[in-house]
Coordinates of C-alpha atoms in Angstrom, one line a residue:
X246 CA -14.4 -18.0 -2.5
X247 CA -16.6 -16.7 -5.4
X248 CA -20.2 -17.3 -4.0
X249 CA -19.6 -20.7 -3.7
X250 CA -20.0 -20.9 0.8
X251 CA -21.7 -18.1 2.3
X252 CA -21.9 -17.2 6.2
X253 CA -25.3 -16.7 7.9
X254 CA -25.6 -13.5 9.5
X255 CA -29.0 -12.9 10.3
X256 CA -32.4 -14.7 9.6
X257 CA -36.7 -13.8 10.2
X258 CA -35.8 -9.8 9.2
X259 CA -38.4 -7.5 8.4
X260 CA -37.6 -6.4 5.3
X261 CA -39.8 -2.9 5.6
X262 CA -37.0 -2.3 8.2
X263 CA -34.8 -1.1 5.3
X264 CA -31.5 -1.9 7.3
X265 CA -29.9 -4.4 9.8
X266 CA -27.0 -3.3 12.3
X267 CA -23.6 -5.7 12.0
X268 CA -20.8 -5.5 14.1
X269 CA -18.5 -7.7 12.0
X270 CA -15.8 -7.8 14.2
X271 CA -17.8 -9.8 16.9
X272 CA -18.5 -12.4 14.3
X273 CA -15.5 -14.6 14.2
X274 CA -15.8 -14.5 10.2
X275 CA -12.7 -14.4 8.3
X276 CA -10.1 -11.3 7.1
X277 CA -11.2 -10.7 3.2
X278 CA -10.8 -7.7 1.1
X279 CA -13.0 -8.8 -1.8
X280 CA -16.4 -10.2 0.9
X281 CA -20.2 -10.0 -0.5
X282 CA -23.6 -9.4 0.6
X283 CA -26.5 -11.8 -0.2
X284 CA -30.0 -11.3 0.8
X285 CA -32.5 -14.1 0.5
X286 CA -36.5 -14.6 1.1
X287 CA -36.8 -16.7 3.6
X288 CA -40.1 -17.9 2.1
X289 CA -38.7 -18.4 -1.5
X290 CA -34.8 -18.4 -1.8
X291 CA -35.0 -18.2 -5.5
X292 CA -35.7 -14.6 -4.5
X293 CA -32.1 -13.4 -4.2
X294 CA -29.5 -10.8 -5.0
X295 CA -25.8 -10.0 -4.2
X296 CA -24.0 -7.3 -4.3
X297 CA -22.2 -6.1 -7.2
X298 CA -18.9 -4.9 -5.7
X299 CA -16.9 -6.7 -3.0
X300 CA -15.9 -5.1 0.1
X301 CA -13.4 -5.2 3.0
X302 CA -14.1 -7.4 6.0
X303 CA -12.3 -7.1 9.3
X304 CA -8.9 -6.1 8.1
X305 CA -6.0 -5.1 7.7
X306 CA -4.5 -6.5 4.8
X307 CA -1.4 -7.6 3.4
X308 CA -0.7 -6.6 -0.6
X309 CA 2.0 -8.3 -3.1
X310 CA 3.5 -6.4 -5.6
X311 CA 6.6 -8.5 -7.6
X312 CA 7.9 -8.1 -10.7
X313 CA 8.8 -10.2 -14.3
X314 CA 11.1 -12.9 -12.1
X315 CA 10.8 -15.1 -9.0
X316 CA 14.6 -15.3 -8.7
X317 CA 15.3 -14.4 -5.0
X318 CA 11.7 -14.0 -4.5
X319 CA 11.0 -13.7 -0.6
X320 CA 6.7 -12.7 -0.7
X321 CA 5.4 -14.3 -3.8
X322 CA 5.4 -17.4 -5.7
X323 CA 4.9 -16.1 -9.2
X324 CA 5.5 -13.2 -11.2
X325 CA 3.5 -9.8 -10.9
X326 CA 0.4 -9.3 -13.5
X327 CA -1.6 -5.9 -13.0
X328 CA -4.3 -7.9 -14.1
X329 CA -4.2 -9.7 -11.1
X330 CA -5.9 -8.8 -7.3
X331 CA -2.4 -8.3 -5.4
X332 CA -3.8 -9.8 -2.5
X333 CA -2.8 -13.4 -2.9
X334 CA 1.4 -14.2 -2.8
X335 CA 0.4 -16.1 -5.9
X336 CA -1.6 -13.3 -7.8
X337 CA 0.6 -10.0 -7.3
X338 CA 0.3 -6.9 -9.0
X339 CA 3.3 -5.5 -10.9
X340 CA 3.5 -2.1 -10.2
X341 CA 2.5 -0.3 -7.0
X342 CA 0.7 2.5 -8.9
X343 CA -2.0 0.1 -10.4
X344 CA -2.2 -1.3 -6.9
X345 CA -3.4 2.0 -5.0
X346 CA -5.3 2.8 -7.8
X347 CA -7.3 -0.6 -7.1
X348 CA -6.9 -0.6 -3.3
X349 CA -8.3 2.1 -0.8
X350 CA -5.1 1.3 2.0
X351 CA -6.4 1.9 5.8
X352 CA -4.0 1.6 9.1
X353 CA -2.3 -1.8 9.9
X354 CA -2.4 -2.7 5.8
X355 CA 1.2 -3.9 4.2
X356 CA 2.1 -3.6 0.9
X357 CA 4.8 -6.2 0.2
X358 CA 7.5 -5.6 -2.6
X359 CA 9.6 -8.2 -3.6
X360 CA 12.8 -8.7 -4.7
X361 CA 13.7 -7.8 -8.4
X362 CA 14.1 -4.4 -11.0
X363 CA 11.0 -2.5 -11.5
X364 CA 11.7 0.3 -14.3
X365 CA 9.3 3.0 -13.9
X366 CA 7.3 5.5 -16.4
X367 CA 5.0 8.5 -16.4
X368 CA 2.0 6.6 -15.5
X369 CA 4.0 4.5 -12.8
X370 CA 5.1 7.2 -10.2
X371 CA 3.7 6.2 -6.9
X372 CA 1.1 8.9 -5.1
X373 CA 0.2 8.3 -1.3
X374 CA -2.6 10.3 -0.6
X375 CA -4.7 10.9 2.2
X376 CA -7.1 8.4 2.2
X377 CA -4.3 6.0 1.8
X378 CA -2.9 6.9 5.4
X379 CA -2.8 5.3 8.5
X380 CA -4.0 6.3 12.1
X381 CA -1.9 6.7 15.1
X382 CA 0.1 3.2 16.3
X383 CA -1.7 2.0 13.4
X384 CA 0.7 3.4 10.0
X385 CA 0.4 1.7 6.8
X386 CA 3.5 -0.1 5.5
X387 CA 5.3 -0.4 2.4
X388 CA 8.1 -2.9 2.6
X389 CA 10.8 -3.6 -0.2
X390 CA 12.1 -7.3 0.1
X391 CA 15.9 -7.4 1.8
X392 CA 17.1 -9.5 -1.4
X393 CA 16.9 -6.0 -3.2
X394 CA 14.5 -3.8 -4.4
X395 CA 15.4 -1.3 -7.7
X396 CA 13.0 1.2 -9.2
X397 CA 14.9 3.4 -11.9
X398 CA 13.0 6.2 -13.9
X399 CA 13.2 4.8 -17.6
X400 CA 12.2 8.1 -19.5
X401 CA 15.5 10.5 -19.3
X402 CA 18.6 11.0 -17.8
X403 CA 16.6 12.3 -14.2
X404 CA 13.9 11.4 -12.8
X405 CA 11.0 13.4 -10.6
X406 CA 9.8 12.3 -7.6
X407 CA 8.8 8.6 -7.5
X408 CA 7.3 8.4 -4.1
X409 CA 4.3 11.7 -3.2
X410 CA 3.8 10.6 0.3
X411 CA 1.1 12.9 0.8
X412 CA -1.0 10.5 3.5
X413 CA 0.1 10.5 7.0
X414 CA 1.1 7.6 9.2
X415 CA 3.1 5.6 6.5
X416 CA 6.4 4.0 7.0
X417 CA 8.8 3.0 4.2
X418 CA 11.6 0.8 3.9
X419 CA 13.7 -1.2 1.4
X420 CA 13.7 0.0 -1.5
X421 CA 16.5 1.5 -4.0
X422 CA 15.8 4.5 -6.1
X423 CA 17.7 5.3 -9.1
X424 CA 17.3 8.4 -11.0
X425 CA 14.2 9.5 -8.6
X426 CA 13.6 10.5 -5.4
X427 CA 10.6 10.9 -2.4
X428 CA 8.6 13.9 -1.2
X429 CA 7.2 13.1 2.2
X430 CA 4.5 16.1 2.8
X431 CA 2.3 14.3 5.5
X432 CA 2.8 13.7 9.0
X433 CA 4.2 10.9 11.2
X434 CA 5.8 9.3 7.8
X435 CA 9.1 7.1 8.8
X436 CA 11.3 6.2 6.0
X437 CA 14.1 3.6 7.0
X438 CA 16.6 1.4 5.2
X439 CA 16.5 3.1 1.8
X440 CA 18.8 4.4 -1.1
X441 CA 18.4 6.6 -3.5
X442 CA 20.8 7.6 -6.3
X443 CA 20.6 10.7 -8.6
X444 CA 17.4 11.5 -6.7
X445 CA 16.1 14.2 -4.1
X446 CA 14.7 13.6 -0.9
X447 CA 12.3 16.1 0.8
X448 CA 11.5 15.6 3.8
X449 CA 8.1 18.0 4.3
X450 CA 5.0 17.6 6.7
X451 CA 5.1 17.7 10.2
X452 CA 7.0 14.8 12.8
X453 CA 8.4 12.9 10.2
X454 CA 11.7 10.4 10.2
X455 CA 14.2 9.8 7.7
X456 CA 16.7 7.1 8.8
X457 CA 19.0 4.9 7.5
X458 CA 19.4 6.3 3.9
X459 CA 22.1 6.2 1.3
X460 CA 22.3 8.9 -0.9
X461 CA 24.5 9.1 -4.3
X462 CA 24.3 12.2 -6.5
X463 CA 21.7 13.1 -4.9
X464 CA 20.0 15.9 -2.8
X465 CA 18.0 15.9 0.7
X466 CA 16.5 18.4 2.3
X467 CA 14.5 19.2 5.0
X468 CA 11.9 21.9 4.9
X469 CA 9.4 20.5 7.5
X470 CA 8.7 20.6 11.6
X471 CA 10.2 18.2 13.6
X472 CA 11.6 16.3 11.3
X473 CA 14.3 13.6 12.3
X474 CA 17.3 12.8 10.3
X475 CA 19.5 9.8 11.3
X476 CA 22.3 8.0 10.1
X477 CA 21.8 9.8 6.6
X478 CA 24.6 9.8 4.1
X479 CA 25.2 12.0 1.2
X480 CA 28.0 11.6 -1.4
X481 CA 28.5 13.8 -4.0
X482 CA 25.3 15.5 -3.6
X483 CA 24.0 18.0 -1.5
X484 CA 22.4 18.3 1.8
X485 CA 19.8 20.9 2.9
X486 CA 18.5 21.6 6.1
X487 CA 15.7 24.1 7.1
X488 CA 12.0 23.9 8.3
X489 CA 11.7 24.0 12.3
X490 CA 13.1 22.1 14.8

């Protein structure tokens, strides 16, 4: 809340000690991506300091991403600023680039993406990498809001790759691609519920799942192990299979 109330954690510490042991999990405090440390003499609490940066408490976390309307809005309450946190339904980033470039994701997190048109550039193209993964039974999420979710590729005709999913353990869903498409080179990487027009889809990496997508003018291929492809249509476009199965 900005310094204003501050938890107790410890008191009478020894401060030649140099460290003190927390097991935040055990204390009952709350689930905050932006917490701070403040040390205090006990003696004279005039003697103080914080810590500059904020850090994540007992997580996971939930994200907002929405764009320039709240027409059909089903996550947020007000349109997305990338000068804003993206952690609050009423503060949400606009693009999801800005947001991983703010946000370190770990397993269980959720990136929320609601309804509306986001047009997307150079500097805009979404990269998933590893340290943005999730953990086994524990994937991080990207959602798209069921109302309808469009990203089209605003600088030519076709568009690269708008989604590098090169972290493991993420699952994708709801979200419609025009001119652009999605490399998935991790592993354990489901992508559900999708559509992607004038695009191509690779599915790379290792035990991966593609399922539920439409495909216009577009291609999808396969060049990984195990992957899974279900319920996947392709109309005039082209599908590739190969990799191990």
């Amino acid at each position: 809340d900005g310094g204003t109330n501050w938890v107790r954690i410890a008191s009478n510490q020894t401060v030649s000690t140099g460290r003190y042991l927390w097991e935040s999990s055990l204390s009952g405090l709350a689930v905050s991506p932006i917490a701070r440390w403040r040390i205090l003499q006990d003696a004279d609490t005039n003697v103080v300091d914080v810590t500059d940066s904020p850090f994540a408490l007992n997580g996971p976390f939930s994200f907002y991403v929405n764009d320039a309307s709240t027409v059909g809005d089903l996550f947020t309450s007000t349109v997305g600023d990338d000068n804003n946190l993206g952690i609050f339904t009423n503060s949400p980033k606009s693009t999801l680039a800005n947001l991983l470039d703010v946000w370190d994701l770990e397993g269980g997190d959720t990136i929320y993406v609601d309804t509306g048109y986001y047009p997307i550039s150079t500097n805009q193209v979404v990269n998933l990498i590893n340290s943005d993964g999730g953990s086994s039974g524990n994937p991080v999420n990207l959602r798209g809001s069921t109302k309808g979710v469009l990203m089209e590729w605003i600088e030519g005709p076709a568009g690269p790759t708008l989604f590098n999913l090169i972290a493991s353990h993420v699952r994708l869903s709801g979200l419609s691609l025009f001119k652009g498409g999605i490399r998935a080179d991790g592993s354990q990487i489901v992508i559900y519920n999708m559509s992607v027009t004038n695009g191509t889809v690779t599915m790379g990496g290792s035990d991966n799942i593609l399922s539920n997508l439409n495909a216009v003018g577009s291609t999808v291929q396969s060049s990984g192990t195990n992957v899974l492809l279900s319920r996947v249509a392709v109309q005039s476009g082209v599908f590739n299979l190969g990799g191990r199965f």
